[in-house]
CSV table of C-alpha atoms and ligand atoms in Angstrom, one decimal:
chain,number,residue,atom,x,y,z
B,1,UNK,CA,88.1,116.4,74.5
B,2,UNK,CA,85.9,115.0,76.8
B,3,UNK,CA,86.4,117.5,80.3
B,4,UNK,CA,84.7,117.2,83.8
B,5,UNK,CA,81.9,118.4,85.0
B,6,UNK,CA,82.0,121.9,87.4
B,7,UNK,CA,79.2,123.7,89.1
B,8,UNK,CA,81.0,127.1,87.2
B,9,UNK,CA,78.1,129.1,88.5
B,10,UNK,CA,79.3,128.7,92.3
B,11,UNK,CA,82.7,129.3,91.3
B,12,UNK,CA,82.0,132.5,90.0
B,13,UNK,CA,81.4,134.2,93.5
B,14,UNK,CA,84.9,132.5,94.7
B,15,UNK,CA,87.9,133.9,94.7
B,16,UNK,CA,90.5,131.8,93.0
B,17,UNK,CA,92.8,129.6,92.7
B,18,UNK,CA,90.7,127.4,95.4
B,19,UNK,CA,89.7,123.8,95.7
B,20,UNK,CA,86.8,122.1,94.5
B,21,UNK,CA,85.9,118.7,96.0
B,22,UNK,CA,83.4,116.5,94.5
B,23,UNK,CA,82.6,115.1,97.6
B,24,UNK,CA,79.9,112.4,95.2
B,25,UNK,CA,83.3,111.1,93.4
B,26,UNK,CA,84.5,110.6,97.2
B,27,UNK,CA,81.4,108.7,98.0
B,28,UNK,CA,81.6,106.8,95.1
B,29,UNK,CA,85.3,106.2,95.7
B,30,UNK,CA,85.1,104.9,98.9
B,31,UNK,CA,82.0,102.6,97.8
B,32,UNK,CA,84.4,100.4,95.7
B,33,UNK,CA,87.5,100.6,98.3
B,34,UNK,CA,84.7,99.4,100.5
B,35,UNK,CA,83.0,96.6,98.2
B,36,UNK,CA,86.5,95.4,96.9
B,37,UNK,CA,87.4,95.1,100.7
B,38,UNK,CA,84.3,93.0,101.5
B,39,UNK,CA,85.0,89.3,100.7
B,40,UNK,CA,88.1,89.5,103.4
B,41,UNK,CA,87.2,91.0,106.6
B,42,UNK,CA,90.7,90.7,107.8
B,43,UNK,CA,91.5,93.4,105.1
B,44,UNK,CA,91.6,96.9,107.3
B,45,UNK,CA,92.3,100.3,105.8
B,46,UNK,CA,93.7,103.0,107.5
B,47,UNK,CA,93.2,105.8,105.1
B,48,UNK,CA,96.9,108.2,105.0
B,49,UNK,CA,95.7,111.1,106.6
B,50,UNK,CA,99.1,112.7,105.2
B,51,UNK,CA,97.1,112.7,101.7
B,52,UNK,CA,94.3,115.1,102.9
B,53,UNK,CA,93.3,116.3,105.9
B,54,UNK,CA,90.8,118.7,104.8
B,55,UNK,CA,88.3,118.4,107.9
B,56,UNK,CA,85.4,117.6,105.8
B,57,UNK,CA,86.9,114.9,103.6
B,58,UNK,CA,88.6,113.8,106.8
B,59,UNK,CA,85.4,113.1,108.4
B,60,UNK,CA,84.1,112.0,105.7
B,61,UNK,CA,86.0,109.4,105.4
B,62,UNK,CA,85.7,108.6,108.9
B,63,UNK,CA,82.4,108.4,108.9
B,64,UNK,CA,82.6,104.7,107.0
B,65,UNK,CA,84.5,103.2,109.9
B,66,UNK,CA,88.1,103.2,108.4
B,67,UNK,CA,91.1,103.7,110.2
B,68,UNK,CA,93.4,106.6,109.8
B,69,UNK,CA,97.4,106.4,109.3
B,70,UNK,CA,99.4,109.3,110.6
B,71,UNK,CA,102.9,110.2,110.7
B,72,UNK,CA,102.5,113.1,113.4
B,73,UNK,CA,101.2,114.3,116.3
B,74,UNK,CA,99.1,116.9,114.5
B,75,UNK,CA,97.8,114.5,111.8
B,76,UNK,CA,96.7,112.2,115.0
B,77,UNK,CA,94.7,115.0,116.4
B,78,UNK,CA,93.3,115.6,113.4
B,79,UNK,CA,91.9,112.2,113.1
B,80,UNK,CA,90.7,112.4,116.7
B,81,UNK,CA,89.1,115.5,115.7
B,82,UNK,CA,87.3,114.6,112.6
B,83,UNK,CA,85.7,111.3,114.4
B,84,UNK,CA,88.1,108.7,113.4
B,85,UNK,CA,88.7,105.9,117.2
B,86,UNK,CA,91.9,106.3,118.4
B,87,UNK,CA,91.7,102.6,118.3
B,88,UNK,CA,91.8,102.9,114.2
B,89,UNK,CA,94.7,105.1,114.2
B,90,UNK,CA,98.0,103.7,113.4
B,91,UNK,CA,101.5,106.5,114.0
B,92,UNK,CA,104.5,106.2,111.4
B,93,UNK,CA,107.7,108.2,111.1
B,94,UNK,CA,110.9,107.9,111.3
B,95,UNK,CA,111.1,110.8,113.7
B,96,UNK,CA,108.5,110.6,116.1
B,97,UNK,CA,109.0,113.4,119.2
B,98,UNK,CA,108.9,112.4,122.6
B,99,UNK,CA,105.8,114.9,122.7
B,100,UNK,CA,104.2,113.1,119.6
B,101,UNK,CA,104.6,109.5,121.7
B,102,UNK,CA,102.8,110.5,124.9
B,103,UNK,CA,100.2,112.1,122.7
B,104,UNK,CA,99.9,108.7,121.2
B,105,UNK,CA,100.1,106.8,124.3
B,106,UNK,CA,97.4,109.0,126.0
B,107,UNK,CA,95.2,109.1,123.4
B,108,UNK,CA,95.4,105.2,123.2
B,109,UNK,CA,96.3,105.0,119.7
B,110,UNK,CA,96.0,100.9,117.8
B,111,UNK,CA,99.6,101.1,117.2
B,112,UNK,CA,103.4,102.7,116.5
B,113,UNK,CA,104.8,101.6,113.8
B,114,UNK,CA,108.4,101.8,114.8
B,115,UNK,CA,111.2,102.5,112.6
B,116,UNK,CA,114.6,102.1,114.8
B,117,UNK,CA,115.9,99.9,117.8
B,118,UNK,CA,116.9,104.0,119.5
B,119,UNK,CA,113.0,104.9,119.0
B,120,UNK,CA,111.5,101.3,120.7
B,121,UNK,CA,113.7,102.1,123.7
B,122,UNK,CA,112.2,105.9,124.5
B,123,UNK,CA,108.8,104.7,123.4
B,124,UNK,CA,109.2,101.8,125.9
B,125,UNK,CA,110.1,104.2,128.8
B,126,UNK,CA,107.6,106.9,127.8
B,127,UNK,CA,105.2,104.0,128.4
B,128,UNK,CA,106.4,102.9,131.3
B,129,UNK,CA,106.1,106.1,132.8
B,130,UNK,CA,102.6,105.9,132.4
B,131,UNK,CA,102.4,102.6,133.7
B,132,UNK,CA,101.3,101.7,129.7
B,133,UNK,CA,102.2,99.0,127.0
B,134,UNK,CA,102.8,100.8,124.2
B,135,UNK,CA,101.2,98.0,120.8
B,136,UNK,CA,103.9,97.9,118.1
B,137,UNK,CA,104.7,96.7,114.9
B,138,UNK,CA,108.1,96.9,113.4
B,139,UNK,CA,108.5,99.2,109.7
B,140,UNK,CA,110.4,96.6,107.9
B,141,UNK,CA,112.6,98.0,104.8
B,142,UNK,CA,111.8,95.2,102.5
B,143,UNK,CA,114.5,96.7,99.6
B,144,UNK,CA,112.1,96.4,96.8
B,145,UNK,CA,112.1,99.1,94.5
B,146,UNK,CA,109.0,100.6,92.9
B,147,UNK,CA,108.3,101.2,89.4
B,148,UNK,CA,107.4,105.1,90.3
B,149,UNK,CA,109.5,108.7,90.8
B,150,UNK,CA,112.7,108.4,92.8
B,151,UNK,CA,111.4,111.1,95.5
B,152,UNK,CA,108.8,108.6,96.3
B,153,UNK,CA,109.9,105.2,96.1
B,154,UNK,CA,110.8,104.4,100.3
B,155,UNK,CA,111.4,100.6,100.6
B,156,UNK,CA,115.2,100.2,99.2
B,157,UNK,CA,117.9,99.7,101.7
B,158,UNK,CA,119.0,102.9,100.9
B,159,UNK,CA,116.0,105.1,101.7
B,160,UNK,CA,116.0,106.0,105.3
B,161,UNK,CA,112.7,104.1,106.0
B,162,UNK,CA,112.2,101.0,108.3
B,163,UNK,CA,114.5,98.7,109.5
B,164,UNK,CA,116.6,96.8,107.5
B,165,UNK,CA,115.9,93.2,106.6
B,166,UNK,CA,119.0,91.8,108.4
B,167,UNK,CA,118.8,93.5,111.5
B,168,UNK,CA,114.5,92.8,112.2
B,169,UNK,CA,115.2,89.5,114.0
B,170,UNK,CA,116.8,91.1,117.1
B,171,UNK,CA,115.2,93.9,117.8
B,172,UNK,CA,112.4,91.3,117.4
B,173,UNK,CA,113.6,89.8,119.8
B,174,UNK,CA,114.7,93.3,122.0
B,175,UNK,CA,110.5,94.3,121.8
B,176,UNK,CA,109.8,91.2,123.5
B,177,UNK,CA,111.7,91.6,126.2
B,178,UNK,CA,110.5,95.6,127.1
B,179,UNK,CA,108.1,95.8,129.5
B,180,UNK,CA,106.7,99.1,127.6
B,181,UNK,CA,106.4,97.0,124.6
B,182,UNK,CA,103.5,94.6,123.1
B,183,UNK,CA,105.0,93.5,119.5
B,184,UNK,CA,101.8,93.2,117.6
B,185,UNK,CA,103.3,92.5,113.7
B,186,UNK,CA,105.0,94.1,110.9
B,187,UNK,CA,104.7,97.0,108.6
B,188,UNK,CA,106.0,97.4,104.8
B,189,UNK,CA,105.2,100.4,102.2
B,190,UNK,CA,107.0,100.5,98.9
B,191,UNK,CA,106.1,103.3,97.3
B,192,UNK,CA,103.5,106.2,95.4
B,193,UNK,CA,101.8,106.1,92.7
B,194,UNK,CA,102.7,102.3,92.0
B,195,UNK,CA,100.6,101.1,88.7
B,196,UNK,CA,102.3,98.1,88.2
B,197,UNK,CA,100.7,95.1,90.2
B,198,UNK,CA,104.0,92.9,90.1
B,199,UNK,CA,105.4,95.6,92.6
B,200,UNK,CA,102.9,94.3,95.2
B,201,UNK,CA,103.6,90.7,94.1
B,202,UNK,CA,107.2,91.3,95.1
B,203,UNK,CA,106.4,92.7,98.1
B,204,UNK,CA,104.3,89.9,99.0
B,205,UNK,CA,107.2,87.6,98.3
B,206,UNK,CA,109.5,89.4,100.5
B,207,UNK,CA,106.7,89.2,103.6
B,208,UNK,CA,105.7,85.7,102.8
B,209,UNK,CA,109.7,84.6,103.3
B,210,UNK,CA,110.1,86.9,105.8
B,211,UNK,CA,106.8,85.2,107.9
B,212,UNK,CA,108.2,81.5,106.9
B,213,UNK,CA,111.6,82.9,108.8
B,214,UNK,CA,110.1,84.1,111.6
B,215,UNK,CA,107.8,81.5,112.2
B,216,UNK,CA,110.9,79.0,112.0
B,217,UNK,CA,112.9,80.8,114.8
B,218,UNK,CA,109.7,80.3,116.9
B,219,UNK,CA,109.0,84.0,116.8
B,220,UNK,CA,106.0,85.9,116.5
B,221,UNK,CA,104.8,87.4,113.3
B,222,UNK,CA,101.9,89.3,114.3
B,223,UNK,CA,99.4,91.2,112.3
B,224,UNK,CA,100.7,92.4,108.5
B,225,UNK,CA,100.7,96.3,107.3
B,226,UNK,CA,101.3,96.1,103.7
B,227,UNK,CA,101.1,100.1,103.4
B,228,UNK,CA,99.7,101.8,100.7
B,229,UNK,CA,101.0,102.9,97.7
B,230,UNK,CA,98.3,102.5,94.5
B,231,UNK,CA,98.1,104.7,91.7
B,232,UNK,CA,95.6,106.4,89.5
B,233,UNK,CA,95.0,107.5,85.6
B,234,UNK,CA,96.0,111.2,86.4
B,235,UNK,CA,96.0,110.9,82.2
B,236,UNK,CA,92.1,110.1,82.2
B,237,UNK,CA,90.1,111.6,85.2
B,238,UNK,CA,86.9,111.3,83.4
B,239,UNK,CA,87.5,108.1,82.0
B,240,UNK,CA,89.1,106.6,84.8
B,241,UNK,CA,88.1,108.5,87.6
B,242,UNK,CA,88.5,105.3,90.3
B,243,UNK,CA,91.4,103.5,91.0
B,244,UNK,CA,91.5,99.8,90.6
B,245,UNK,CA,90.8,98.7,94.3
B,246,UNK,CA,89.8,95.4,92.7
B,247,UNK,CA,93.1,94.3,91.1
B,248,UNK,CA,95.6,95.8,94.0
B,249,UNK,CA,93.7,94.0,97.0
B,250,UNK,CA,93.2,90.9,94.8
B,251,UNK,CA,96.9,90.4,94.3
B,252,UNK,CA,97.1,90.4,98.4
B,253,UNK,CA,94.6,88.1,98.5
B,254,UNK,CA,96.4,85.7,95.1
B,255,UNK,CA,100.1,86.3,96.4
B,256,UNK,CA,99.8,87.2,100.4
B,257,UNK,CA,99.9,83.8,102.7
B,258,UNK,CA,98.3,84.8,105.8
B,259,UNK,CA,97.0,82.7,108.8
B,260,UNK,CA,93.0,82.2,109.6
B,261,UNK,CA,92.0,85.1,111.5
B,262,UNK,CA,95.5,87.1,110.8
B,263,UNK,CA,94.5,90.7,109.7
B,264,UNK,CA,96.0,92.5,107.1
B,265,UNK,CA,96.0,96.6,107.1
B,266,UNK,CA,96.0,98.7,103.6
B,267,UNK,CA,97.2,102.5,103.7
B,268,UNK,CA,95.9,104.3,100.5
B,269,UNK,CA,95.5,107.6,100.6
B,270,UNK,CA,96.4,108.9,97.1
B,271,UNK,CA,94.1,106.2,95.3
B,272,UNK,CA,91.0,107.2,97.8
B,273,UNK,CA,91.5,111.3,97.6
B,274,UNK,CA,92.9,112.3,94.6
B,275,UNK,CA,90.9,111.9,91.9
B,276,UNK,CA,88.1,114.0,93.5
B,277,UNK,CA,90.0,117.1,93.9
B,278,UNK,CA,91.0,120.0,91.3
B,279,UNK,CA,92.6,122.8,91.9
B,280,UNK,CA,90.5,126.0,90.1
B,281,UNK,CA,92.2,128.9,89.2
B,282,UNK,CA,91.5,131.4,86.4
B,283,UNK,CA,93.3,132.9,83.2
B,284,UNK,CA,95.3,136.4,84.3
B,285,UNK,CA,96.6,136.6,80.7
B,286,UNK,CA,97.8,135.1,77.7
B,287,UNK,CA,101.2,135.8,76.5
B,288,UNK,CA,103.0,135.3,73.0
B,289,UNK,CA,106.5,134.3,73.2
B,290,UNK,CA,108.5,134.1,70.1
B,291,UNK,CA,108.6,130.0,70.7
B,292,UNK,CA,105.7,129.7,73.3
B,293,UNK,CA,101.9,130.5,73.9
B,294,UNK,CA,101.6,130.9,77.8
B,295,UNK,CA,98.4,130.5,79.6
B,296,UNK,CA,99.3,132.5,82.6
B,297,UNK,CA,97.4,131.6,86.0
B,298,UNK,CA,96.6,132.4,89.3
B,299,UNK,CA,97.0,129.1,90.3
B,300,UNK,CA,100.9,127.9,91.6
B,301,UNK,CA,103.3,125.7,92.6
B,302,UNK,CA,101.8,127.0,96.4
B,303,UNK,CA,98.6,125.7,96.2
B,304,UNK,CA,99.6,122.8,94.2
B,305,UNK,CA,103.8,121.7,94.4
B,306,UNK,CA,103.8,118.1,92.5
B,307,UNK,CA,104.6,119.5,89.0
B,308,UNK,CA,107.4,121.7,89.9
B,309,UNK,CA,108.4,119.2,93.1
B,310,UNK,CA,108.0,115.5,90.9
B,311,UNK,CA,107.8,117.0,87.9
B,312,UNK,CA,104.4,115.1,88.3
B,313,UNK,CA,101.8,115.2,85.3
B,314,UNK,CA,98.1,116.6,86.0
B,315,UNK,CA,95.6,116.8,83.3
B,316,UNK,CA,94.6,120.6,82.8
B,317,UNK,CA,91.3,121.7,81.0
B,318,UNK,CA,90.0,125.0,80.4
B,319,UNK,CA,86.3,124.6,81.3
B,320,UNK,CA,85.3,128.0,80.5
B,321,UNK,CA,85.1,126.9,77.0
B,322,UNK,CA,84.4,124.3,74.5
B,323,UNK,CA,86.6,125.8,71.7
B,324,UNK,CA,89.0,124.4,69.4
B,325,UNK,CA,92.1,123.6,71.0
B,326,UNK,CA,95.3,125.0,70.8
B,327,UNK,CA,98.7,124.3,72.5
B,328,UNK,CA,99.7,126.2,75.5
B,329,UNK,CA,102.0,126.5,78.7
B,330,UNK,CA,100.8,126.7,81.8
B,331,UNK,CA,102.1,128.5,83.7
B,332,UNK,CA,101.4,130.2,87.8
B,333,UNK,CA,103.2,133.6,89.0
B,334,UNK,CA,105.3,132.5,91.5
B,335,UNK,CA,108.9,133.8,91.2
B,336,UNK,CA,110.8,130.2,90.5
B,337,UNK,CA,110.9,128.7,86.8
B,338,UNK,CA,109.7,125.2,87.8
B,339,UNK,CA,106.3,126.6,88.2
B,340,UNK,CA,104.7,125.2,85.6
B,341,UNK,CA,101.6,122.8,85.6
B,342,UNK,CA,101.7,121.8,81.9
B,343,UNK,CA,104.0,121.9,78.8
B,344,UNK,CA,102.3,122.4,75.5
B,345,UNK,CA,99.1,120.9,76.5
B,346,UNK,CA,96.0,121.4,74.7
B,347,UNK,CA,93.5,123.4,75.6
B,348,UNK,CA,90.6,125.1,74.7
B,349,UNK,CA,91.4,128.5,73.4
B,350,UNK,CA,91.7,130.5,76.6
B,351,UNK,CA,91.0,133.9,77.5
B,352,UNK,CA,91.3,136.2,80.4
B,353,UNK,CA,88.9,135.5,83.3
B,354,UNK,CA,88.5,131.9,82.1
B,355,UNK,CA,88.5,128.8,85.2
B,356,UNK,CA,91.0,126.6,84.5
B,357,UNK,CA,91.0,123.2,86.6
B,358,UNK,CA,93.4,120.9,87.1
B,359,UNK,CA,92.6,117.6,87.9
B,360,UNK,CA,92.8,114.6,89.9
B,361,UNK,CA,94.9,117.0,93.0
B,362,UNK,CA,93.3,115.9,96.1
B,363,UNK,CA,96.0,114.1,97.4
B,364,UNK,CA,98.9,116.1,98.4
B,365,UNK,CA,97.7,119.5,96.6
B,366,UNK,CA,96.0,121.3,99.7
B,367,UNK,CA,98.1,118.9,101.8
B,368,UNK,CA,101.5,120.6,101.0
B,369,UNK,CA,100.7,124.2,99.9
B,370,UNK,CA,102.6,126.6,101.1
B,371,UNK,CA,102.6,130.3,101.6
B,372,UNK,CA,105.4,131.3,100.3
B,373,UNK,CA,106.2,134.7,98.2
B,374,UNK,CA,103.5,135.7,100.9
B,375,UNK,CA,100.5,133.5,99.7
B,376,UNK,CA,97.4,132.8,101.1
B,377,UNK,CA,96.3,128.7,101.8
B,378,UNK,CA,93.9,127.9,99.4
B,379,UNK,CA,90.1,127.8,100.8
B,380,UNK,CA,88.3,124.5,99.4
B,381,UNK,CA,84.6,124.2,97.8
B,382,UNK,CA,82.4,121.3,97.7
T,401,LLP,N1,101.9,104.6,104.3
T,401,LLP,C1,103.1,105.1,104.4
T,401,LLP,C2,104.0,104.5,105.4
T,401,LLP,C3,103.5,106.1,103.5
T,401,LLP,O1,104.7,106.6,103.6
T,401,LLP,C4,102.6,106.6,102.6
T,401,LLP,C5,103.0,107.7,101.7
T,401,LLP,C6,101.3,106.1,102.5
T,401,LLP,C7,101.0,105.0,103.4
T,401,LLP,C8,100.3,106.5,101.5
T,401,LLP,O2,100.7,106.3,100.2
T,401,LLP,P1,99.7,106.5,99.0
T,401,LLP,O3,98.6,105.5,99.0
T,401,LLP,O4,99.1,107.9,99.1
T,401,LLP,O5,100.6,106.3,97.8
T,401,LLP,N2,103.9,113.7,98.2
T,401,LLP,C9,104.1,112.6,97.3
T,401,LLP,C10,103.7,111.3,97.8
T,401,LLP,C11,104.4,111.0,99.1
T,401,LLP,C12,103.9,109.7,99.7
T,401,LLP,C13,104.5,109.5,101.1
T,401,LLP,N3,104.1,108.3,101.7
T,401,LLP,C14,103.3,112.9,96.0
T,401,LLP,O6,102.7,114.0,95.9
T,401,LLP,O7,103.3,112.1,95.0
């Protein structure tokens, strides 16, 4: 099999399980987010800081004039910190605390996207209090469901996202009476790890009769936030190691109707950080069950949760070796059976003290580790 290329010679004077960043896969990355976005400047990203916020991918990142979405007041100061203008910062959640919104307001953040008719009214006195405006847009629930894993789909009716369809109209209306309030457009995000364009094509139905509605009560529709949402091969990092920028902002551009001059913001953050992360750990031992070979790692569901959370796949490669392959489990030492990173995949016959990486987990691997049975966060290389 064909594996990825690691600098094993710095990894040997690291302690593992760590990340490694290929910070030229980043660059790379964000060159085709960036050329794809080209022929429309109305097309913004916001990159979703909730991905990664590593301080040197974050400013990274930053430093090619994108925006940043966050969904807390932390994740806002981390933006701030790493050099992203509070005028590119957009703040989601459901929950924002009052301490979160003057943060925001203070900091003179683009915009809240708001989720509720109770969170409009305390943002619009926060404001006031300040003798501010507070810019909003409106997280609509568009009830489309995505073609990916139930814990991440968020725009059905059901999911406790946005603001449902059939109510939008009047707290339309509501923002633009508040004196706090300047409605500046709508938001939308369907989903994680979405692969299959015609989920964005239905989206883009929903907004495109949802604009012709609004626009026929006389109301304002504002700028459009179609969130983010695009997938990548976690099945071929080294064949596929960019996501297809291309063909998700071209169906905007075929299926989206906008206005001259009406901007449209993107929020990937998966499809931008993932692929150039892995998380390194190395063999402890190799066990013989009666049914199973186990590769047993240092690595674990702490450093890296999607397996055991989504049941997510990552590719794993032993890149100690180039020897035949053989089937294994692999497997990390924490104390709960779900942590497991692969089920008889193949690798290359592995022995104690090999690195072990597994791929394509910068986007929420260093993002939602944990410490728990007492572990350390992971340190990162580059
Ligand atoms: N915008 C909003 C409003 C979101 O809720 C999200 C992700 C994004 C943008 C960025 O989506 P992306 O381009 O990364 O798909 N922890 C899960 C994924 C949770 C995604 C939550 N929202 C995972 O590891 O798969």
């Amino acid at each position: 099999m064909i594996k990825g290329q690691f600098p094993l010679e710095r990894f040997k004077s690291v302690r593992t399980p760590f990340y490694y960043y290929d910070l030229e896969l980043l660059d790379r990355t964000l060159d085709a987010l960036q050329a794809a976005l080209a022929p429309t400047p109305e097309y913004r990203v916001h990159y979703a800081v909730k991905a990664n916020f590593n301080p040197v991918i974050l400013s990274r990142i930053a430093a090619r004039g994108l925006g940043a979405d966050c969904v807390s007041g932390g994740e806002v100061k981390a933006a701030l910190q790493a050099g992203f203008k509070a005028s590119d910062i957009v703040f989601a959640g459901v929950g924002k605390s009052d301490e979160e919104m003057i943060l925001g307001l203070e900091a003179g953040i683009a915009r809240f996207n708001v989720e509720s008719e109770a969170e409009l009214r305390v943002l619009n006195d926060l404001a006031l209090e300040r003798g501010k405006r507070a810019p909003v847009s409106f997280r609509v629930n568009p009830d489309i469901g995505a073609h990916t894993h139930a814990g991440i789909t968020t725009g059905l009716a059901e999911n406790k996202f946005g603001i449902n369809y059939e109510q939008l109209i009047p707290v339309i209306r509501t923002a633009l009476e508040l004196p706090g309030i300047e409605y500046k457009g709508l938001h939308f995000h369907i989903g994680s790890q979405i692969l299959d364009m015609s989920d964005f094509v239905a989206l883009c139905n929903r907004v495109n009769s949802l604009t012709e509605e609004l626009r026929s009560q006389g109301l304002p529709v504002g700028d459009l936030n179609m969130g983010g949402g695009l997938g990548i091969n976690y099945r071929h990092p080294n064949h596929l190691p960019i996501a297809d920028f291309e063909g998700w902002l071209g169906t905007f551009r075929r299926f989206l109707h906008t206005e001259p001059g009406q901007l449209v913001h993107f929020e990937p953050g998966r499809s931008i950080v993932a692929p150039c992360g892995s998380l390194i750990s190395r063999v402890l031992y190799v066990k013989e069950g009666t049914v199973k070979r186990f590769a047993i790692i240092d690595g674990s569901m702490t450093e890296l949760v999607r397996p055991a959370m989504y049941h997510a796949y990552h590719r794993v490669e032993n890149i100690s070796s180039d020897g035949p392959e053989i089937l294994y489990d692999v497997v990390g030492p924490v104390c709960e059976s779900s942590d497991v990173f692969a089920r008889e995949e193949a690798l290359s016959e592995c022995r104690r003290g090999d690195f072990i990486a597994i791929r394509s987990a910068g986007a929420y691997g260093e993002a939602m580790a944990s410490q728990y049975n007492c572990h350390r966060l992971p340190e990162a290389l580059y």
